[in-house]
Tab-separated table of C-alpha atoms in Angstrom:
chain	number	residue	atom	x	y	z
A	1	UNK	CA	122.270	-5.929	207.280
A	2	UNK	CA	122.638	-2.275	206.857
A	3	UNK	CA	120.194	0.518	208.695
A	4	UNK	CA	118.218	2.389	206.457
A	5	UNK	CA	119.243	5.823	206.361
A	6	UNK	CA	116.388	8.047	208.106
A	7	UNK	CA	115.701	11.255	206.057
A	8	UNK	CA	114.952	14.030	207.951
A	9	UNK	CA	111.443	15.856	206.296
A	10	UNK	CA	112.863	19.134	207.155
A	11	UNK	CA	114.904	19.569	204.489
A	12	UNK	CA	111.826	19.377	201.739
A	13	UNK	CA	110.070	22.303	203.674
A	14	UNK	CA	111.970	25.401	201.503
A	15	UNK	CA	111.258	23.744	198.218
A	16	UNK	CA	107.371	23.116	199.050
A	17	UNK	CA	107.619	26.725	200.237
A	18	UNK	CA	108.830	27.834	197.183
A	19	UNK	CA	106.272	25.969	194.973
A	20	UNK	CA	103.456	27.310	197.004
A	21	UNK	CA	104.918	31.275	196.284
A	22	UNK	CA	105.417	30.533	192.355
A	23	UNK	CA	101.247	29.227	192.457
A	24	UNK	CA	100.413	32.687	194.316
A	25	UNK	CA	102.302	34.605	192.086
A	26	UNK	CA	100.396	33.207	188.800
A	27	UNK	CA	96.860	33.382	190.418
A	28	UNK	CA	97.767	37.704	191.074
A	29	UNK	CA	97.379	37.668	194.845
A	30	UNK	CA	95.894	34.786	197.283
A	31	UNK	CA	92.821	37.148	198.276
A	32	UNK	CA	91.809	37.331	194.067
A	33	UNK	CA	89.347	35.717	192.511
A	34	UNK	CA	86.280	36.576	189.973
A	35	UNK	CA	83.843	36.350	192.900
A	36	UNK	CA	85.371	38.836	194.984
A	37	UNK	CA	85.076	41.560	191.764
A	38	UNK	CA	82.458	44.261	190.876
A	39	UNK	CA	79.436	42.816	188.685
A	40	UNK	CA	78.793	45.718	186.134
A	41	UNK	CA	76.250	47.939	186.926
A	42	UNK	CA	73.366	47.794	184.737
A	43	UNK	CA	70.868	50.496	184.608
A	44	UNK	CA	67.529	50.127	182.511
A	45	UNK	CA	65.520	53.260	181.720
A	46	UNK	CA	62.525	53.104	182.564
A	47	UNK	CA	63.293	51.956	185.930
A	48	UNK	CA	62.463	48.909	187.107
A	49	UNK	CA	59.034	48.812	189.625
A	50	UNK	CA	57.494	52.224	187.820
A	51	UNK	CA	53.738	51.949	187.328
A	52	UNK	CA	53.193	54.701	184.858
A	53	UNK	CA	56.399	55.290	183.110
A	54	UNK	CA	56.199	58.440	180.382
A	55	UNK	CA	55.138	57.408	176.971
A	56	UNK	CA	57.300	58.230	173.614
A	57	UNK	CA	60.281	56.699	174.947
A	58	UNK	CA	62.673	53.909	173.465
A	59	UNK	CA	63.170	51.304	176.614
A	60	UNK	CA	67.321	51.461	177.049
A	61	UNK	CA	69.925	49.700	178.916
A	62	UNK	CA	73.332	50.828	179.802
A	63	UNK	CA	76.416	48.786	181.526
A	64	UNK	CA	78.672	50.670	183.584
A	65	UNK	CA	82.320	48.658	184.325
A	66	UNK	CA	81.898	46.121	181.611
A	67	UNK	CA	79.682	44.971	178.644
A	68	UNK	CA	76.361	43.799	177.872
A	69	UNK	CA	76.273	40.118	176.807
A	70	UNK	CA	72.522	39.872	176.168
A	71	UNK	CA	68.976	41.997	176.309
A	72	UNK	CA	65.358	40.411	175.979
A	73	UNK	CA	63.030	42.473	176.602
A	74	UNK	CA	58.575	41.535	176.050
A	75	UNK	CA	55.789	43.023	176.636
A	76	UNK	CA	52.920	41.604	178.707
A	77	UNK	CA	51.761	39.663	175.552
A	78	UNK	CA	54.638	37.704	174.728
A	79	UNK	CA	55.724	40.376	171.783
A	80	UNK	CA	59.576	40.540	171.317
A	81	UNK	CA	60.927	43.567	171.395
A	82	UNK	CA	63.834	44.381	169.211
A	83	UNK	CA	66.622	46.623	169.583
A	84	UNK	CA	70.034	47.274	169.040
A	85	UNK	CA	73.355	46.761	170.579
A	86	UNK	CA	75.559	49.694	170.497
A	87	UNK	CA	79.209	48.777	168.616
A	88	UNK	CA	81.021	49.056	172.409
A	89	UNK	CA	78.538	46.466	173.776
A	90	UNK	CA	77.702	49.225	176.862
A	91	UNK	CA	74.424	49.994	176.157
A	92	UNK	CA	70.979	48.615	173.817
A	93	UNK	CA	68.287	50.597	172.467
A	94	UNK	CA	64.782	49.247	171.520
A	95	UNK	CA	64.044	50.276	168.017
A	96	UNK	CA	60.510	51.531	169.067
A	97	UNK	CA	58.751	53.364	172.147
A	98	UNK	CA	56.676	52.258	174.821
A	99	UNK	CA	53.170	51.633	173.912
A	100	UNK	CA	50.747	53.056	176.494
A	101	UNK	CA	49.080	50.613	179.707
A	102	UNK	CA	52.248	47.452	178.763
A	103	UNK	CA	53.958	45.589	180.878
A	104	UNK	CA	57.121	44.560	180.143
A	105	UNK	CA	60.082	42.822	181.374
A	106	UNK	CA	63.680	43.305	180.704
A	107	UNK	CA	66.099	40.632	180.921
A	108	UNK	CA	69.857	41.287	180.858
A	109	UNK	CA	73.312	39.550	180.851
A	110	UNK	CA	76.590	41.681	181.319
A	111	UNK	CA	79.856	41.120	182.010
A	112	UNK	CA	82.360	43.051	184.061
A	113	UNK	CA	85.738	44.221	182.870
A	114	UNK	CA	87.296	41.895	185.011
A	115	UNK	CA	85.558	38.936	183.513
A	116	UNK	CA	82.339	38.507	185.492
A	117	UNK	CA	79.243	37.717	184.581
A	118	UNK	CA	76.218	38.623	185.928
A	119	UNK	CA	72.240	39.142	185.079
A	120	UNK	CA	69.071	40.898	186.079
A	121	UNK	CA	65.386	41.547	185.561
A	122	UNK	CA	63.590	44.517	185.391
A	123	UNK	CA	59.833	45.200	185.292
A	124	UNK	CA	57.723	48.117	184.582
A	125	UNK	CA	54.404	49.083	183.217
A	126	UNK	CA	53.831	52.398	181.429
A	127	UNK	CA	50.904	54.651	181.817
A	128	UNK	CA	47.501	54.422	179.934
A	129	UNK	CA	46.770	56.670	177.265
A	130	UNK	CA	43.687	58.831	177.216
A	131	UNK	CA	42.931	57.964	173.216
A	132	UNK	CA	44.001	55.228	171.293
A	133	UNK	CA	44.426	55.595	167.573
A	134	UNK	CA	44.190	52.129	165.260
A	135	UNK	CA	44.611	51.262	161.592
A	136	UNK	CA	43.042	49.305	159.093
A	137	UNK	CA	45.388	47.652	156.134
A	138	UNK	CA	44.531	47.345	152.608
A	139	UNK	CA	45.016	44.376	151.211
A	140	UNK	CA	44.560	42.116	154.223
A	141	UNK	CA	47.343	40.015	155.507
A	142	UNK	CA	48.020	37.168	152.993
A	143	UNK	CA	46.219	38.282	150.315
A	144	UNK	CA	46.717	38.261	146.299
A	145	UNK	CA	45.977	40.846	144.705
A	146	UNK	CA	46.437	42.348	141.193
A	147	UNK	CA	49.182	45.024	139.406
A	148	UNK	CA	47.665	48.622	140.402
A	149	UNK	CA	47.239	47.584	144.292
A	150	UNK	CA	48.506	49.631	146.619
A	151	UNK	CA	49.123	49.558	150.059
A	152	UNK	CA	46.776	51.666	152.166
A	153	UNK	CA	46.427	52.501	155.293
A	154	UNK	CA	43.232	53.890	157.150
A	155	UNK	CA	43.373	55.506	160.381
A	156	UNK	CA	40.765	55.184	162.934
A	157	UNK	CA	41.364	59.128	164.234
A	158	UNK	CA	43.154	61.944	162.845
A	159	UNK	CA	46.698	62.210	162.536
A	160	UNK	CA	48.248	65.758	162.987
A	161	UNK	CA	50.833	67.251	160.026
A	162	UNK	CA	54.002	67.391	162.441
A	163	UNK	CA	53.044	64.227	163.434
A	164	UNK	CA	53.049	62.376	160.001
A	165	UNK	CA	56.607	62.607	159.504
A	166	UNK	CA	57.494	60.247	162.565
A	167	UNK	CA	54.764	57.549	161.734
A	168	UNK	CA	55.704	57.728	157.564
A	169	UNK	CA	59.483	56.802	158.931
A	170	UNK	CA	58.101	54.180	161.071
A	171	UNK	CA	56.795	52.128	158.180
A	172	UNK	CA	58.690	49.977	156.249
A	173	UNK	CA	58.146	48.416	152.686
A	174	UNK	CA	60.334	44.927	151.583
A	175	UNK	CA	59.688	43.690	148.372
A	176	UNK	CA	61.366	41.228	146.655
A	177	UNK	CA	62.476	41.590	143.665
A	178	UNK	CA	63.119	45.501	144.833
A	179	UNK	CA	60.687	47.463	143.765
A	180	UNK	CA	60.698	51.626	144.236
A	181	UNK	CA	57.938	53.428	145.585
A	182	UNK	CA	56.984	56.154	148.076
A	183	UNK	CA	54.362	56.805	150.830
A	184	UNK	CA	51.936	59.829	150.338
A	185	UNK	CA	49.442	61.168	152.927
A	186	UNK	CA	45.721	61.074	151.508
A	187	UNK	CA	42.113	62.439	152.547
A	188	UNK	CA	39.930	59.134	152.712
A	189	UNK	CA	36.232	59.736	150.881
A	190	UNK	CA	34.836	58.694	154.067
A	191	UNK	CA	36.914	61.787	155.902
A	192	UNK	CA	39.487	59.828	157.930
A	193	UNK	CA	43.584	59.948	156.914
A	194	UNK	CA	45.039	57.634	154.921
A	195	UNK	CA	48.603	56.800	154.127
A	196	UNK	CA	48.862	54.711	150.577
A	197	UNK	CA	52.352	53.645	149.518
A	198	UNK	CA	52.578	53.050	145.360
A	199	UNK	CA	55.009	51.729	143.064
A	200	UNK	CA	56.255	53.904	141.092
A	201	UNK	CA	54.929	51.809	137.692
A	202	UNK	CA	52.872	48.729	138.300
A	203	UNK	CA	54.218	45.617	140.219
A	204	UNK	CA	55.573	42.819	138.653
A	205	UNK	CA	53.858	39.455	138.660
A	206	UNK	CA	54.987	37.450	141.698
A	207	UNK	CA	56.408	40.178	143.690
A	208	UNK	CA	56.357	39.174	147.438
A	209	UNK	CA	55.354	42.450	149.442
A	210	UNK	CA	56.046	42.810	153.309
A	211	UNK	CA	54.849	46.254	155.718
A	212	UNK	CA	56.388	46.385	158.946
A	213	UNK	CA	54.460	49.496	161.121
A	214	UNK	CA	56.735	50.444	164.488
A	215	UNK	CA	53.922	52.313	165.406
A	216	UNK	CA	53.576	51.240	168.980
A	217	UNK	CA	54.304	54.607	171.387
A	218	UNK	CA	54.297	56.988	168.528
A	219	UNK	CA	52.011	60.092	169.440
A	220	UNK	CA	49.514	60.432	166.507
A	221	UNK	CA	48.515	63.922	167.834
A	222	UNK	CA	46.049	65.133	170.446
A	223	UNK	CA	42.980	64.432	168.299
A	224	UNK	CA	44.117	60.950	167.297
A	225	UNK	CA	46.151	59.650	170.644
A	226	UNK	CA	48.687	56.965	170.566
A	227	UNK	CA	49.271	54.082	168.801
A	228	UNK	CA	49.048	50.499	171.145
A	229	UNK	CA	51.097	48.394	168.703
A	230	UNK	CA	52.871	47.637	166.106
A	231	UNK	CA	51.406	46.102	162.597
A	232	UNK	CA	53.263	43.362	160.726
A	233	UNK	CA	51.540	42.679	157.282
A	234	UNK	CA	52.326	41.162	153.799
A	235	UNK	CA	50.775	40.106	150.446
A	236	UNK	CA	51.627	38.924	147.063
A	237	UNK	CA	50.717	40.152	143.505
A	238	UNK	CA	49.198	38.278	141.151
A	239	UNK	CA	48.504	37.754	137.777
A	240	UNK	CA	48.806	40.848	135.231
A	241	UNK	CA	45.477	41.596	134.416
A	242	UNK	CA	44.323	45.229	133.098
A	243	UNK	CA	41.088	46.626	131.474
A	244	UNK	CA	40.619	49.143	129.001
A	245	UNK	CA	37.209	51.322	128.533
A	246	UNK	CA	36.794	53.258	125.086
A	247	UNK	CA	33.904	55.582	126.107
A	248	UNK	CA	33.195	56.199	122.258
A	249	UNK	CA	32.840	52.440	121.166
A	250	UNK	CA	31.152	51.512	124.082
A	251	UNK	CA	34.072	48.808	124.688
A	252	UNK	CA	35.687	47.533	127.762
A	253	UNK	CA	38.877	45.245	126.412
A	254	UNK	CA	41.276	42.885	128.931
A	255	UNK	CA	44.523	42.589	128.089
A	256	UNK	CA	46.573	39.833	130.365
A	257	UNK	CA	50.148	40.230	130.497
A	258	UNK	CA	49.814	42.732	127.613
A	259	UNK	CA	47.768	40.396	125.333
A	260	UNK	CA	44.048	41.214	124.449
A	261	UNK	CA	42.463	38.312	125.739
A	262	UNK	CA	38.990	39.391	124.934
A	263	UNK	CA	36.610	42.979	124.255
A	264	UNK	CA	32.769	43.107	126.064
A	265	UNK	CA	30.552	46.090	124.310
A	266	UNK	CA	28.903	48.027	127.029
A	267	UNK	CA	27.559	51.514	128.320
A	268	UNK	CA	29.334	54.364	129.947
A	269	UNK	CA	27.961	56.968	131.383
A	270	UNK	CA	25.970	59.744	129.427
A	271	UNK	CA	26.957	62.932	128.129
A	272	UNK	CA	25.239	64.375	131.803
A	273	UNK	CA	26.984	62.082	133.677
A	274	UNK	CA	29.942	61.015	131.571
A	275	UNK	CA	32.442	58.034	133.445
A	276	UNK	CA	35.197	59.051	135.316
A	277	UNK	CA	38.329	58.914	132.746
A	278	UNK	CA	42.016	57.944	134.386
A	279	UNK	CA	43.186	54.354	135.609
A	280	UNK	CA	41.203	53.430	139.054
A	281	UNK	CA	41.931	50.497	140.144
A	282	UNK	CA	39.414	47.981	141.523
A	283	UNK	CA	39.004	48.173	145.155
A	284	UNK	CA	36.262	45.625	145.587
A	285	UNK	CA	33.668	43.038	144.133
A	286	UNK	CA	29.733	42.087	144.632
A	287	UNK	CA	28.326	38.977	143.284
A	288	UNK	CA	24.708	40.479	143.722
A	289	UNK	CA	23.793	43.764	144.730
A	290	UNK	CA	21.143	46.624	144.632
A	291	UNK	CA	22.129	49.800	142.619
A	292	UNK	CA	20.113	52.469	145.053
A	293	UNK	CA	19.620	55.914	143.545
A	294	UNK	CA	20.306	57.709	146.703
A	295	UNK	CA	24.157	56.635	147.167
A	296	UNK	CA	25.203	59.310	143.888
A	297	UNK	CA	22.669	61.907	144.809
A	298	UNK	CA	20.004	61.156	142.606
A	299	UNK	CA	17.706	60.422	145.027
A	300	UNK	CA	15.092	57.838	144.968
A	301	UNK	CA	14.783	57.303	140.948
A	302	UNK	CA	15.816	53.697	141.242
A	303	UNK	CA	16.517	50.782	142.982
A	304	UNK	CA	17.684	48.406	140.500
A	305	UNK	CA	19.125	45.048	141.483
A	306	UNK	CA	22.493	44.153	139.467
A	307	UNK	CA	25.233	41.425	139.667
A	308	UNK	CA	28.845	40.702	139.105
A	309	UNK	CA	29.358	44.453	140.421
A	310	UNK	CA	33.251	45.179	139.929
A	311	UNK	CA	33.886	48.633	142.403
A	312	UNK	CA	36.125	51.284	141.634
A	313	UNK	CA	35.446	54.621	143.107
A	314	UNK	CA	34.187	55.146	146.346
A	315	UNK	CA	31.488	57.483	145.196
A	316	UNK	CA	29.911	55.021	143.089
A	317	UNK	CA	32.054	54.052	139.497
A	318	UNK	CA	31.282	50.434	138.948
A	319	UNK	CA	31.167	48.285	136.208
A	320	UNK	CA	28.071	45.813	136.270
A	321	UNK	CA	25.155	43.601	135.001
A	322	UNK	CA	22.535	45.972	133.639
A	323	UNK	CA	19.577	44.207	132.230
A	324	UNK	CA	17.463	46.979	132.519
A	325	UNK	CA	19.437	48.932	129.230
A	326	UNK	CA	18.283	48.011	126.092
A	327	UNK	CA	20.558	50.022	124.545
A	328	UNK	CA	24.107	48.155	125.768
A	329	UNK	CA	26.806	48.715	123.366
A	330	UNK	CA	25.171	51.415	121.380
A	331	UNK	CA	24.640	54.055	123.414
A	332	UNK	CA	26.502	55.775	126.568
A	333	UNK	CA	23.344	56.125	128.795
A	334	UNK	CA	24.404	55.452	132.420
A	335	UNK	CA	24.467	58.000	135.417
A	336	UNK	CA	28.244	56.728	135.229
A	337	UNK	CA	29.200	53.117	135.526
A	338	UNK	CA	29.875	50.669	132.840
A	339	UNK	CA	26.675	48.842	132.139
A	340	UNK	CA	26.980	45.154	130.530
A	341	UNK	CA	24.784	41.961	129.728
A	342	UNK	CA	24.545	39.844	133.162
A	343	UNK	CA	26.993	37.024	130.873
A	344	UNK	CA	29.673	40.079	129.834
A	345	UNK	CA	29.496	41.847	133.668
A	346	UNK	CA	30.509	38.272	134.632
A	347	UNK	CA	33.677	38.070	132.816
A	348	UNK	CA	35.004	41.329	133.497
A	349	UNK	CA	34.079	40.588	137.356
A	350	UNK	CA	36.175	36.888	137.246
A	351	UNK	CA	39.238	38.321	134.806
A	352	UNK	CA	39.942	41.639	137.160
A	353	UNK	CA	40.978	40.907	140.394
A	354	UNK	CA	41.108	43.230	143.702
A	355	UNK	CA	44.132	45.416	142.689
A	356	UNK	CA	43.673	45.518	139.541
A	357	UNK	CA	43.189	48.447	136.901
A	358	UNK	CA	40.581	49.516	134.690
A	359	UNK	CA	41.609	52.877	132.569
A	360	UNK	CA	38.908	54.550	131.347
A	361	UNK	CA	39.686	56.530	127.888
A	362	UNK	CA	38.113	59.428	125.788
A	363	UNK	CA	35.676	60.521	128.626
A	364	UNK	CA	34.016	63.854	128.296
A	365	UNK	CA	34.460	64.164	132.371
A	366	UNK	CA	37.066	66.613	132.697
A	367	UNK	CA	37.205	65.961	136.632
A	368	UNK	CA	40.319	64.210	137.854
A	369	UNK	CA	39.116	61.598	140.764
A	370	UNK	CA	40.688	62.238	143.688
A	371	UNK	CA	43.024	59.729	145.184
A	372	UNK	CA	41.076	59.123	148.282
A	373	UNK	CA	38.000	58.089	146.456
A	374	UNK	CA	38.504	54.865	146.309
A	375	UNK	CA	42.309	53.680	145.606
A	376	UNK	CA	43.333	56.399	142.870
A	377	UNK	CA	46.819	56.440	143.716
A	378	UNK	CA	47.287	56.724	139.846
A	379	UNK	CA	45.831	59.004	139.012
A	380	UNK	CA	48.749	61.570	139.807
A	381	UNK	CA	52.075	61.082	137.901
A	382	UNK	CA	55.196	59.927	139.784
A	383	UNK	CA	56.158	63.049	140.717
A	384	UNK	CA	52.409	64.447	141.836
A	385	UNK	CA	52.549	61.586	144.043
A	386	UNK	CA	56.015	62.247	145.650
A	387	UNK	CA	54.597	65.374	146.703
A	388	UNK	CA	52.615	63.596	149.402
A	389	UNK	CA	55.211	62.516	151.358
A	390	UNK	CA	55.953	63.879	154.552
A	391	UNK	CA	59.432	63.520	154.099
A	392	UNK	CA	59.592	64.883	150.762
A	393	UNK	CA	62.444	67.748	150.083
């Protein structure tokens, strides 16, 4: 039997020693690693903790020493508020402003140039405005409505002319299928401002409408303060239904899709008050209703009660039941509106919808209606109504 040979561990030490240099040399240095780097700095403007932060600002982020991997940034009600990333990835820029007396919190991710990640949150609350301006939409959210609608927009307080620019570019039409049309700035019959946006012929049938209002943090002017929020609305249009009133032979004829579909014999208004001539479109309906004297300043020489009542100026064109007339369909004797048997009033009021047009022809009233009274938005030709804009050229 032969002794086993007894190796001596020394002589393995230089290649372990060598091994552990070649794994020091790949990681760059023993004392490296991703912990021991420089998060990126991330700033957000407003700053974090401010109570009253200045109104009429966009809400920004910027990374200094590396890139921004995420922003979310809400308000104190859960909105979302979007923005955009520039193409470097070092900074992000809400599309709005701050709206006045909101919380909100800002929630980033960066990462440094040296490959760490990191994230923050940042709080403020901006300061309360002294006047709050808000809007009403025409038509409502979800609605159907006819051909002639337009969208229309009433302001609660007034909106100053170097103002209008900012808020016209703040509001956004989709359609689909595209559709072209234009906003225009108009003087409400009740006094406020109004902002209508038209086609620039009528809509198609099924045309699926959205508005999209950044309004929130957009100064509306010292009389009319700031807007609070944004407003998100859409609608559809309906079926193509039109009206047609011959003054002269006392007819009112609906044509659907083009097609006469049926003529009602009525009475206009009289040679002292002759109808309003143009296309108005109808901006609201009464199943019953009292026709009061007062409301077209002739004082108190009637109060008649009327149904199916189809509106279309604010100042008081209508088309409606009027038993009272004995002379329907053979003479023009109304202070105005279109006067019908209760049966015919009923099918004009069912066949045109809200939205859709009535064009009243061969009218001694040379007075054009003005576009605030009521939803007139035609008529103006296509280029009158361009005029409005604020951003027209």
């Amino acid at each position: 039997m032969h002794a086993v040979p007894r190796r001596h561990p020394a002589r393995f030490i230089p290649a372990l020693v060598g091994a552990a240099g070649l794994l020091t040399a790949c990681g760059g240095g023993a004392t490296s690693s991703k912990a021991d780097q420089p998060a990126a700095k991330v700033t957000v403007t407003p700053a974090a903790g401010n109570k009253s932060a200045k109104l009429g600002s966009a809400i920004s982020v910027r990374a200094d020493g590396g890139k921004l991997t995420s922003v979310e940034v809400k308000d104190d009600k859960g909105g979302k508020v979007t923005g955009r990333l520039a193409g470097d990835g070092t900074s992000w820029t809400s599309d709005g402003k701050v709206g006045p007396g909101t919380t909100y919190t800002v929630r980033t991710k960066a990462k440094s140039t040296q490959g760490k990640e990191s994230s923050g949150t940042s709080v403020f609350t901006t300061e309360q405005a002294d006047k709050v301006n808000k809007l009403t939409n025409t038509p409502g959210g979800g609605q159907t409505v006819g051909t002639g609608m337009p969208i229309s927009i009433l302001f609660d307080h007034p909106i100053a002319k170097d103002r209008r620019a900012e808020i016209e570019k703040a509001l956004k039409v989709t359609t689909q299928p595209k559709v072209t049309g234009a906003w225009g700035w108009v003087k409400d019959y009740s006094g406020k401002d109004r902002i209508d946006w038209r086609p620039k012929d009528y809509w198609p049938t099924g045309t699926k409408v959205s508005v999209n209002g950044a309004l929130s943090g957009i100064d509306s002017g010292a009389e009319g303060g700031w807007f609070a929020r944004d407003y998100n609305f859409g609608f559809s249009i309906g079926a193509d239904h039109k009206a047609v009133i011959d003054v002269p032979s006392h007819t009112l004829t609906m044509y659907e899709n083009g097609k006469n579909v049926g003529t009602i014999t009525g009475s206009a208004g009289s040679p002292q008050d002759p109808t309003r001539g143009g296309v108005h479109t109808v901006r609201s309906k009464n199943a019953a209703e009292t026709m009061d004297s007062a409301t077209i300043g002739h004082g108190s020489e009637w109060m008649l009660d009327s149904k199916w009542v189809t509106h279309l100026t604010a100042s008081g064109t209508f088309l409606h039941s009027a038993p009272w007339n004995k002379s329907i369909g053979v003479v023009n004797n109304s202070h105005g509106c279109f006067g019908m048997t209760t049966s015919d009033a009923k099918k004009a009021y069912d066949f045109l919808t809200i939205g859709s047009t009535v064009e009243v022809k061969n009218t001694s009233n040379p007075n054009k209606t003005d576009v605030g009274n009521g939803l007139e938005v035609w008529q103006e030709s296509w280029p009158q109504w361009q005029q409005r804009s604020a951003l027209h050229r």
